[in-house]
Coordinates of C-alpha atoms and ligand atoms in Angstrom, one line a residue:
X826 CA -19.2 -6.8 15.8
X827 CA -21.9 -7.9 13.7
X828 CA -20.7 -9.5 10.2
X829 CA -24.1 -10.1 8.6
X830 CA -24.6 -7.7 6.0
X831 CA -27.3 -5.4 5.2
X832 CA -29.5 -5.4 2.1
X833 CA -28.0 -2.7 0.7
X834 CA -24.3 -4.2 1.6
X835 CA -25.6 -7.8 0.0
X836 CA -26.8 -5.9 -3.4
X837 CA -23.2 -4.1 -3.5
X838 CA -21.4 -7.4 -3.5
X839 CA -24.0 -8.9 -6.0
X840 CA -23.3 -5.9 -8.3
X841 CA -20.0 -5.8 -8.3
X842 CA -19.5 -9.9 -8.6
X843 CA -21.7 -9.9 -11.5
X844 CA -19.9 -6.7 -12.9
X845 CA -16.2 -8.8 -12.2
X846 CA -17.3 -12.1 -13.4
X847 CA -18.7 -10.2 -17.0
X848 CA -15.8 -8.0 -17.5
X849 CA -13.0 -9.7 -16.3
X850 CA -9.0 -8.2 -16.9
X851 CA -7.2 -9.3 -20.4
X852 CA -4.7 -11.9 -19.7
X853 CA -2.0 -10.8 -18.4
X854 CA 1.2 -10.3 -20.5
X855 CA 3.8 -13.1 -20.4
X856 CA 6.8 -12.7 -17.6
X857 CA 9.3 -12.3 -20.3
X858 CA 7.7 -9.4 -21.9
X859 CA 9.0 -7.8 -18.6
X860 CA 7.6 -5.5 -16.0
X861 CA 6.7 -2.8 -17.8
X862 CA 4.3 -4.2 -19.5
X863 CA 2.7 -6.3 -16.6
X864 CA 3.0 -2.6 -15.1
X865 CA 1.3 -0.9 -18.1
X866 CA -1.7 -4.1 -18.2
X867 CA -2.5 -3.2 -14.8
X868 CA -2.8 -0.1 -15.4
X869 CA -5.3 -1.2 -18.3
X870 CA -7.1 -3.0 -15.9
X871 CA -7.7 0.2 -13.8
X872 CA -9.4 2.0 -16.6
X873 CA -11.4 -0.2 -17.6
X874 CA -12.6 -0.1 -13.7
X875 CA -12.9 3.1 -14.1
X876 CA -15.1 3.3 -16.9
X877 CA -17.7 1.6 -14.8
X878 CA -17.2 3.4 -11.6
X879 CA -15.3 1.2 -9.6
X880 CA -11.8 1.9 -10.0
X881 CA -12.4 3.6 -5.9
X882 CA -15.8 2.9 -5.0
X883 CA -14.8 4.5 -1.2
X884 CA -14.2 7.9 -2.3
X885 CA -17.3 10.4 -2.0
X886 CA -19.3 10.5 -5.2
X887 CA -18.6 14.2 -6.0
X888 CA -14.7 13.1 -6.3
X889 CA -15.8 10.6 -8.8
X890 CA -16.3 7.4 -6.5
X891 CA -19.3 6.0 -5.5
X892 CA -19.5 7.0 -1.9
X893 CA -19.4 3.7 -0.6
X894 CA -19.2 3.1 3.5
X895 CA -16.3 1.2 4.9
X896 CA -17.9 -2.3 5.0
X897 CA -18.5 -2.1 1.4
X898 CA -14.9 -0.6 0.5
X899 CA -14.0 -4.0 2.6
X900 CA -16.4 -5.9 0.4
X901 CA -14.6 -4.6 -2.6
X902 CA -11.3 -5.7 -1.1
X903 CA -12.8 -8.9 -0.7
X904 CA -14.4 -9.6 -3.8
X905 CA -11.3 -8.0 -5.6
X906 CA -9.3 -11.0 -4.1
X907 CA -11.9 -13.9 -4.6
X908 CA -12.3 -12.9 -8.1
X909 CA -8.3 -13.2 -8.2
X910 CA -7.7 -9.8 -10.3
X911 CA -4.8 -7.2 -9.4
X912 CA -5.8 -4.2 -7.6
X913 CA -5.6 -1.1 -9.6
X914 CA -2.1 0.2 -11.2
X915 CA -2.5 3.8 -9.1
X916 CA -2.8 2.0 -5.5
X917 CA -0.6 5.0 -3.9
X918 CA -2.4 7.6 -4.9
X919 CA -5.9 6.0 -4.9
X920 CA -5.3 4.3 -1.5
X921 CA -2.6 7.3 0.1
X922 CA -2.8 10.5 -2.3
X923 CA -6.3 11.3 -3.5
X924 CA -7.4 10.5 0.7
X925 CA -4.9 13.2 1.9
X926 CA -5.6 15.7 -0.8
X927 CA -9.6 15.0 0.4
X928 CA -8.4 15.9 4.0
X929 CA -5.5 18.7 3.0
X930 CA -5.9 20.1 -0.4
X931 CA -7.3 23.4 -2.0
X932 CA -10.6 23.1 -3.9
X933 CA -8.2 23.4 -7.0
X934 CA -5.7 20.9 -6.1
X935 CA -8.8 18.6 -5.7
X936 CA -10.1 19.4 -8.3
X937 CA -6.7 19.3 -10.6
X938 CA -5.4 16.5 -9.2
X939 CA -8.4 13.5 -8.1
X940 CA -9.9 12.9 -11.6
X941 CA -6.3 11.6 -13.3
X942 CA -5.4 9.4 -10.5
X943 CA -8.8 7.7 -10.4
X944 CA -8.8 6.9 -14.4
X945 CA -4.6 5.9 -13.9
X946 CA -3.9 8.8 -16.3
X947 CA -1.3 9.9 -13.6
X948 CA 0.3 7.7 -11.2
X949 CA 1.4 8.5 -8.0
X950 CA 4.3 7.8 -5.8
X951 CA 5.2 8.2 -2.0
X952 CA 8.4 10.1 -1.8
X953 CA 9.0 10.0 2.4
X954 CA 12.0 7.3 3.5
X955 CA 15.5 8.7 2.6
X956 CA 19.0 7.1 3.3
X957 CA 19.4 7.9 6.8
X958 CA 15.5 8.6 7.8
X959 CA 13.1 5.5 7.2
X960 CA 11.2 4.7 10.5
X961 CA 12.4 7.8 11.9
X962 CA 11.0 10.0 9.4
X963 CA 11.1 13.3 11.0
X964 CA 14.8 13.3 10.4
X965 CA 14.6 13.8 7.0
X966 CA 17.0 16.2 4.9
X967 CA 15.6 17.0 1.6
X968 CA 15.4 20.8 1.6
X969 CA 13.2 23.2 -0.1
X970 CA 13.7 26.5 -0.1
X971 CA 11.5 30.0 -1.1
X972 CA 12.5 30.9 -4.5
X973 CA 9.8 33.6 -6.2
X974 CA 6.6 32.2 -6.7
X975 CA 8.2 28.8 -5.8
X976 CA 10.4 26.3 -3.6
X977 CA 13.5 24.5 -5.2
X978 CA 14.4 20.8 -3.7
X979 CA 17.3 19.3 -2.9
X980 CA 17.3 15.9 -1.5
X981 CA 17.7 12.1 -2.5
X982 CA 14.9 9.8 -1.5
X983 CA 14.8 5.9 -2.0
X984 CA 12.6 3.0 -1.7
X985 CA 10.5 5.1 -3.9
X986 CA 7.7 2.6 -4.9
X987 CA 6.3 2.8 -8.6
X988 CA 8.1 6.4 -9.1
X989 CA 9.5 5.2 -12.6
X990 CA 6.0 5.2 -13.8
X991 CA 5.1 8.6 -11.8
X992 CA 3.6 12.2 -12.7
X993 CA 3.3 13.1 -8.9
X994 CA 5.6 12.6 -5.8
X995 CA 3.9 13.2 -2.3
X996 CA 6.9 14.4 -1.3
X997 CA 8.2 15.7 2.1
X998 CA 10.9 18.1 2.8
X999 CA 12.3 20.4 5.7
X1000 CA 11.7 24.2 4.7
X1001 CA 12.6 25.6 7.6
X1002 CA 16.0 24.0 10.0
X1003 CA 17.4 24.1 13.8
X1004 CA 13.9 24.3 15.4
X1005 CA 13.1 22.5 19.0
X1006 CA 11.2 19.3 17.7
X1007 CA 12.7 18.0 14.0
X1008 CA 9.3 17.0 12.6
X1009 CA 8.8 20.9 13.0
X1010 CA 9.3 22.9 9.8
X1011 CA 8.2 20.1 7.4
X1012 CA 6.1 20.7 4.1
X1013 CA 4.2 18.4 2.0
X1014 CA 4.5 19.1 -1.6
X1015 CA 3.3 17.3 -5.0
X1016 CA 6.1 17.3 -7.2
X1017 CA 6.1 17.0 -11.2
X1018 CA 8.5 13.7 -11.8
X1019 CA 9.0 15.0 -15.3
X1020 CA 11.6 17.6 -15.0
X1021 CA 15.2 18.3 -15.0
X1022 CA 16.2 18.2 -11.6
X1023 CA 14.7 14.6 -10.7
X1024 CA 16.4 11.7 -11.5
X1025 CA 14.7 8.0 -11.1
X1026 CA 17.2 5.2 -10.6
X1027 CA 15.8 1.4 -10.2
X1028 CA 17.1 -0.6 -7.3
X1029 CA 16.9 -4.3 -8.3
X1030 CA 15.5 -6.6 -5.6
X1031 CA 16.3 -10.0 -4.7
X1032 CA 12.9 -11.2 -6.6
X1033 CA 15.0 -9.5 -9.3
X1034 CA 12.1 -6.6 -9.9
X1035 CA 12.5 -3.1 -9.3
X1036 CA 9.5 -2.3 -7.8
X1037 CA 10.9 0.6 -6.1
X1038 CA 13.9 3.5 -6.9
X1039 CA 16.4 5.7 -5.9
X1040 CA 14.9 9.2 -6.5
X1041 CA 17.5 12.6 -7.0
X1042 CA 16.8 15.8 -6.5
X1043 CA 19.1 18.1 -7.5
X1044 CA 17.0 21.9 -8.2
X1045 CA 14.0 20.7 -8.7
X1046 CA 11.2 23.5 -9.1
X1047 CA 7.7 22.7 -6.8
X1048 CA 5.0 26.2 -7.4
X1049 CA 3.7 27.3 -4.5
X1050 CA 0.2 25.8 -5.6
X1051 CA 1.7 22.5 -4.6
X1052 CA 2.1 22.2 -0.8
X1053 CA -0.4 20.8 0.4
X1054 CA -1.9 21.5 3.6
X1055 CA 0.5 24.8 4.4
X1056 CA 4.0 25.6 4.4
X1057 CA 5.5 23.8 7.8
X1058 CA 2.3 21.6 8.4
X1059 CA 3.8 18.5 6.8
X1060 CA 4.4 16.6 10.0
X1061 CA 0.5 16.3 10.1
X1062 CA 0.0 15.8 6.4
X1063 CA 2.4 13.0 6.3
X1064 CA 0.7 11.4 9.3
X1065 CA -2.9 11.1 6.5
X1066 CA -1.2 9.4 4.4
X1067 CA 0.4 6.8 6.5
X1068 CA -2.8 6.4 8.5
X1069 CA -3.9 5.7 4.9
X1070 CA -1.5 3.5 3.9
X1071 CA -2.4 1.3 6.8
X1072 CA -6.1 1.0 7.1
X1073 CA -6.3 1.3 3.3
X1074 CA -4.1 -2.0 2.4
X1075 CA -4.9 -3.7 5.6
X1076 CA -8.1 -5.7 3.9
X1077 CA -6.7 -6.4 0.7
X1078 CA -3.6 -7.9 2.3
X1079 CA -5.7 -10.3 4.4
X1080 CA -8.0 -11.3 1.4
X1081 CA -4.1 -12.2 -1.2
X1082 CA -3.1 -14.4 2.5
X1083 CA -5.9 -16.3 2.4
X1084 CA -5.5 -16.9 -1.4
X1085 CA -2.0 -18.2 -1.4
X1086 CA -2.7 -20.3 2.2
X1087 CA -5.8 -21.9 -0.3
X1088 CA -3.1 -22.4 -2.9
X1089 CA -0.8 -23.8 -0.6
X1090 CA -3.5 -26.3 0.4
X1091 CA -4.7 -27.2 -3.4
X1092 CA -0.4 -27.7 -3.8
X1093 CA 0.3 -30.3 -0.4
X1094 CA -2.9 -32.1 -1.3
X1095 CA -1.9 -32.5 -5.3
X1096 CA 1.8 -33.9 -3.8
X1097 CA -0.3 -36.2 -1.7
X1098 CA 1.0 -34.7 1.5
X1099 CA -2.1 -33.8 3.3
X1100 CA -2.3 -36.9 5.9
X1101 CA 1.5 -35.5 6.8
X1102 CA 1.2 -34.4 10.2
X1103 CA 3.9 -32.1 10.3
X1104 CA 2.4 -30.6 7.2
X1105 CA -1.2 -30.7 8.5
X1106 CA 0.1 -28.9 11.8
X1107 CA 1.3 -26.4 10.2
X1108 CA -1.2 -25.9 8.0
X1109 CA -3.9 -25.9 10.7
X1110 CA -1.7 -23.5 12.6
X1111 CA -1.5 -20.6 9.3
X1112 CA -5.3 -21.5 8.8
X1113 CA -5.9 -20.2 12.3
X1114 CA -4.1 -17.5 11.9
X1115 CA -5.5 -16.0 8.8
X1116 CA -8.8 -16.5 10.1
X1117 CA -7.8 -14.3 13.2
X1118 CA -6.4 -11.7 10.8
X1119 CA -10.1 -11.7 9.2
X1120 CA -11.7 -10.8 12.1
X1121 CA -9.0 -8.6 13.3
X1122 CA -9.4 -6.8 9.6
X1123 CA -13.0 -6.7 10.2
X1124 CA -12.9 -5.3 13.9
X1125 CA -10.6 -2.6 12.7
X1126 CA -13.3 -1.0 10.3
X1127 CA -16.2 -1.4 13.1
X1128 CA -13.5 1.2 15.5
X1129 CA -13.1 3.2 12.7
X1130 CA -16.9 3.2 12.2
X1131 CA -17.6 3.6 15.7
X1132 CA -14.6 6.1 16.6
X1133 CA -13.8 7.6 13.0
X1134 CA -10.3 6.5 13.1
X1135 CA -8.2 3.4 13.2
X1136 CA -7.0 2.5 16.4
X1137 CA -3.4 1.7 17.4
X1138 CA -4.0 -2.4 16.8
X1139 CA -4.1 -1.9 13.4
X1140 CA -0.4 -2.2 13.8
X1141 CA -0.9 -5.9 15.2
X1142 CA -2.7 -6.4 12.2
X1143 CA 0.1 -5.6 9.5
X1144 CA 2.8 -7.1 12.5
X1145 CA 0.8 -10.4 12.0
X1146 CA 0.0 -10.3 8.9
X1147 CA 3.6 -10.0 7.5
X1148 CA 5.3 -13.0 9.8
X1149 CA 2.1 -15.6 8.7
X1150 CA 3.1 -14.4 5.1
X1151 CA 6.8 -15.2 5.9
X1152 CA 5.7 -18.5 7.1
X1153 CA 3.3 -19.7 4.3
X1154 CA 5.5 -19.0 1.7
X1155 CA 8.4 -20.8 3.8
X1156 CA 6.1 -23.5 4.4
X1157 CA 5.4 -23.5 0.5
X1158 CA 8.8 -24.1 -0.2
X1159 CA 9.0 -27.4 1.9
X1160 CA 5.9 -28.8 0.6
X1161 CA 6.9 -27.7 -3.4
X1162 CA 10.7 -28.5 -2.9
X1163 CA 12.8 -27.9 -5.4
X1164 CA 10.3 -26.0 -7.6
X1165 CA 11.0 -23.2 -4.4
X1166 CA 14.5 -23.0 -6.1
X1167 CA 13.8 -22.6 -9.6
X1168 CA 14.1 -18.6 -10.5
X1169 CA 11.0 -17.3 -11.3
X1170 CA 8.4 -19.8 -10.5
X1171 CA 5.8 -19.1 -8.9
X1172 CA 6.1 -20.1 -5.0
X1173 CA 10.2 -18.7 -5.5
X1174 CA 9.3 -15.4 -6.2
X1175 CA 6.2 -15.3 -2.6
X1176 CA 9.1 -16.8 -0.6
X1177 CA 11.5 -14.0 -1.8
X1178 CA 8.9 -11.2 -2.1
X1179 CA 7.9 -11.9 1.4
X1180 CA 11.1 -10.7 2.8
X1181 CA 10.3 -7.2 2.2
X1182 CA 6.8 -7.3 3.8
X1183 CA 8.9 -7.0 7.8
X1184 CA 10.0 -3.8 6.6
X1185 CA 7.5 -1.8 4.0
X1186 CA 5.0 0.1 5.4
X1187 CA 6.5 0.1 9.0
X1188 CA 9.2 -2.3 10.4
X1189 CA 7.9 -4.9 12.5
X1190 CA 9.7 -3.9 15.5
X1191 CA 8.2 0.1 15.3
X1192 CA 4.8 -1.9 15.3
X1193 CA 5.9 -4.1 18.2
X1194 CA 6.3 -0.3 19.9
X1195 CA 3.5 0.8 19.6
X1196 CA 1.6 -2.1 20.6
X1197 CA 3.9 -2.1 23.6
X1198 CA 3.2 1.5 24.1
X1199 CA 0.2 2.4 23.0
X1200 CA -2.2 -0.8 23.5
X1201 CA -0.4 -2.5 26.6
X1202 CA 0.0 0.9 27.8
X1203 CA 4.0 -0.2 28.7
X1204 CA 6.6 2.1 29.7
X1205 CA 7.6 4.1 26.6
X1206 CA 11.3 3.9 25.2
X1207 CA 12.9 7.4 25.4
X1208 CA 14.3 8.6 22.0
X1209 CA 16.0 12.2 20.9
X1210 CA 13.1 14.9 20.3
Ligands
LIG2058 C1 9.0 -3.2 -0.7 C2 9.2 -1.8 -0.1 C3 8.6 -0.7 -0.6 C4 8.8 0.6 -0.1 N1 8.1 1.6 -0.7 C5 8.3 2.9 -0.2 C6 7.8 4.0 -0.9 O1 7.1 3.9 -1.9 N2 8.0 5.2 -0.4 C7 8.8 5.4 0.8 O2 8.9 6.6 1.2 N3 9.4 4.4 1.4 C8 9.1 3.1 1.0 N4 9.7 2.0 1.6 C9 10.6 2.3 2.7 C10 10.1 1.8 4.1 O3 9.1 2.7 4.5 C11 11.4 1.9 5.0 O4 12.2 0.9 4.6 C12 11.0 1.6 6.4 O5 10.3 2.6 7.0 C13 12.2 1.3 7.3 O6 13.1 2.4 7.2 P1 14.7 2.1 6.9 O7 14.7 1.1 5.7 O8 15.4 3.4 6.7 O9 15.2 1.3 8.1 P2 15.7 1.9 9.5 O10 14.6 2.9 10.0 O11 17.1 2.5 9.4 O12 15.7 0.7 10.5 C14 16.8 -0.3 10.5 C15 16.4 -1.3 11.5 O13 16.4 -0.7 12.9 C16 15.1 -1.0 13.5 N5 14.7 0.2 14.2 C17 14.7 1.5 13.8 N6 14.2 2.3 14.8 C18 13.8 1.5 15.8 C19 13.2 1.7 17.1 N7 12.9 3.0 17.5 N8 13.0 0.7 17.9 C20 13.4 -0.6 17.5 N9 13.9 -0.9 16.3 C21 14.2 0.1 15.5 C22 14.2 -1.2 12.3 O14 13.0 -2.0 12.7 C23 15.1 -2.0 11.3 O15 15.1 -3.3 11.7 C24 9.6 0.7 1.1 C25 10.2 -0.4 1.6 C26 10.1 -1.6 1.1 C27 10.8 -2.8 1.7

C-alpha cells in the first residue's frame, strides 16, 4: 500500500481545497430554528456543490460526476472533513441509490432518476429494516402484489432515515411467498413517497431528533417501470446497496473521528488536563486507534482497487470505528463534566448520538460474524434458511 499520491491525485486535492476554501457553506441556521431547516441548509449546501461539479465527484462523468478513481473519492472524503463542511443533504441516494441504479437500472430509470439526486432536487431514502426483520433482512413482510400495469404495497417499515424529506424509497418487498430460501421472491422497487397510501411518522431519538421514521404502507401504487433490477431479483439488488452503504461512508466516518478526537484534545488541554495521566492514556490509546482505522480505511480502497470489491474486513472497520466513537465521546464527557449534561451542547448530543452508531448500518455483533466467519475462517453459526 503505497499512500503517496500521484500528480494527478495531488492536483485533485489542490483543486478542490482551493474550490472549498473560496466557496465555503452559509452559516449554518441556529439550533432553535429546528431541524428542518439545518435539513433544508444542507441541502443548500449540496447545490451549490453541484453547480461546480462536486456534489459526487466518484460517479462516471456521463452520469454527471467527474469520474474520479477511488483514491480521489477518498481524497474528497478527506478534504470534505478537514475543511469541516457537512456532506451533502442526498447521502442515501448519492452514496446507496444512484450506485445501485448504475449497477441495476434501465437506461431510462438512469436516466430519470440520477440527475435529481445529484443536484438534491429529490432525496432519497432506504426503506429495508421493518419491525421484526433488521439484521435478518430476508425476513421481511411488506408485500407487493401484480395489479395491471403495476404492484400495490403493503407493509410498515421503520428506522427509515431522512424519509420525511423523501421523493424516492429504495424499497424492498416479498412478491412472491412459501418458497425454499426467504430472501427468494424479493423485489426492489423505487417508490413515490408522495401518495396516498404512504404514511411518514417521526420517531424521536434520545438526542431528541428524528432523524429517522416509521414508514406505512397501506395500498401504495409502485408502476412496473420501478423495480429495479427484475421482479424477484431483490435479494441481489439489496446486497448493492448495502455493499454501498459500507464502503461508501467508511472514509467519511474515519475523517468526522479524527475531527472530534482533535477537538477532544483542543478541550482537555483548554481545562488544563493534558499532563493528567489517566487522561493522556486514554487519549494516546483513541489516537492509536483512529490512526489504525486510517490505514485500515485506506487498505480497504487499495482491495477494492486491486480486487474490484470490498473485502469482508471492511466490517472490522465500521465494528471499530463505532466502539472508538463510543469511547471518545465518553471520554469527552469526563474531561467536559458537567457541560456533557447540559441538553443540547455540543459534546451531550456525540455522547448520545454515538449510541446509535452499534446498531445503524449493521449491529456490531453481525460484523463480529462475519469477521469470525468469513476472515478467521471460524466455524459458522447455523441459522433457519
Ligand atoms: C441511526 C439509525 C439509522 C437507521 N437508518 C435506517 C434506514 O435509513 N433504513 C433502514 O432500512 N434501516 C435503518 N436503520 C435500521 C438498522 O439497519 C437496524 O436497526 C439494524 O439492522 C438492526 O436491526 P434491528 O434493529 O431490527 O435489530 P435486530 O436485528 O432485531 O437485533 C436485535 C439484537 O440482536 C442481535 N442479533 C441479531 N441477529 C444476530 C445474530 N445472528 N448473531 C448475533 N446477534 C444477533 C443484534 O446485534 C441486536 O443486538 C437505522 C438504524 C439506526 C440506529
Amino acid at each position: 500500500m503505497d499512500l503517496t499520491f500521484s500528480e494527478k491525485e495531488t492536483a485533485f486535492r489542490d483543486e478542490l481545497r482551493a474550490w472549498l476554501a473560496a466557496n465555503p457553506p452559509s452559516d449554518p441556521p441556529r439550533r432553535e430554528e429546528g431541524e428542518e431547516a439545518n435539513y433544508a441548509w444542507r441541502r443548500e449546501w449540496q447545490r451549490q456543490l453541484y453547480d461546480w461539479g462536486w456534489a459526487a465527484p466518484g460517479w462516471p462523468a456521463e452520469y454527471g460526476g467527474r469520474g474520479a478513481t477511488l483514491t480521489e473519492s477518498a481524497i474528497y472524503f478527506e478534504e470534505l472533513g478537514a475543511a469541516r463542511v457537512p456532506l451533502p443533504a442526498n447521502v442515501l441516494g448519492l452514496l446507496l441509490g444512484g450506485p445501485t441504479l448504475m449497477v441495476w437500472g434501465t437506461d431510462e430509470q438512469k436516466e430519470r432518476y440520477l440527475p435529481p439526486i445529484l443536484s438534491a432536487e429529490e432525496i432519497w431514502c432506504q426503506g429495508f429494516s421493518e419491525p421484526d426483520a433488521g439484521s435478518d433482512l430476508a425476513a421481511l413482510k411488506a408485500r407487493a402484489v401484480k395489479d395491471g400495469d403495476g404492484w400495490v404495497v403493503t407493509g410498515q417499515k421503520v428506522w427509515t432515515s431522512g424519509a420525511q424529506y423523501s421523493k424516492w424509497c429504495m424499497l424492498v418487498a416479498r412478491t412472491e411467498s412459501g418458497l425454499a430460501k426467504k430472501h427468494h421472491g424479493l423485489t426492489y422497487f423505487l417508490m413515490d413517497m408522495e401518495q396516498e397510501g404512504v404514511q411518514v411518522r417521526p420517531l424521536r431519538q434520545i438526542t431528541g431528533e428524528a432523524e429517522f421514521n416509521e414508514l406505512f404502507i397501506d395500498g401504495a401504487r409502485i408502476s412496473d417501470a420501478n423495480v429495479v433490477g427484475g421482479v424477484g431479483n431483490g435479494w441481489k439488488v439489496a446486497l448493492t446497496t448495502l455493499m454501498n452503504e459500507r464502503a461508501g461512508l467508511g472514509f467519511a466516518l474515519q475523517v468526522r473521528l479524527r475531527q472530534m478526537l482533535d477537538d477532544l484534545f483542543a478541550a482537555t488541554a483548554e481545562r488544563g488536563l493534558l499532563e493528567d495521566s489517566l487522561y493522556a492514556d486514554a487519549l494516546g490509546e483513541l489516537h492509536v486507534r483512529t490512526e489504525t482505522l486510517r490505514l485500515l480505511a485506506w487498505k480497504g480502497l487499495t482491495d477494492v482497487e486491486r480486487y474490484g470489491q470490498p473485502g469482508p474486513e471492511g466490517s472490522l472497520v465500521k465494528w471499530l470505528w463505532s466502539d472508538t466513537n463510543q469511547k471518545l465521546t465518553q471520554l469527552a464527557a469526563d474531561i467536559v463534566g458537567l457541560e456533557s449534561l447540559t441538553a443540547e451542547s455540543r459534546w451531550s448530543y456525540e455522547l448520545l448520538r454515538a449510541r446509535g452508531n452499534t446498531i445503524e448500518g449493521g449491529t456490531t455483533e453481525i460484523l463480529r460474524n462475519i469477521v469470525a466467519e468469513r476472515v478467521l475462517g471460524l466455524p459458522r453459526i447455523a441459522t433457519a434458511a
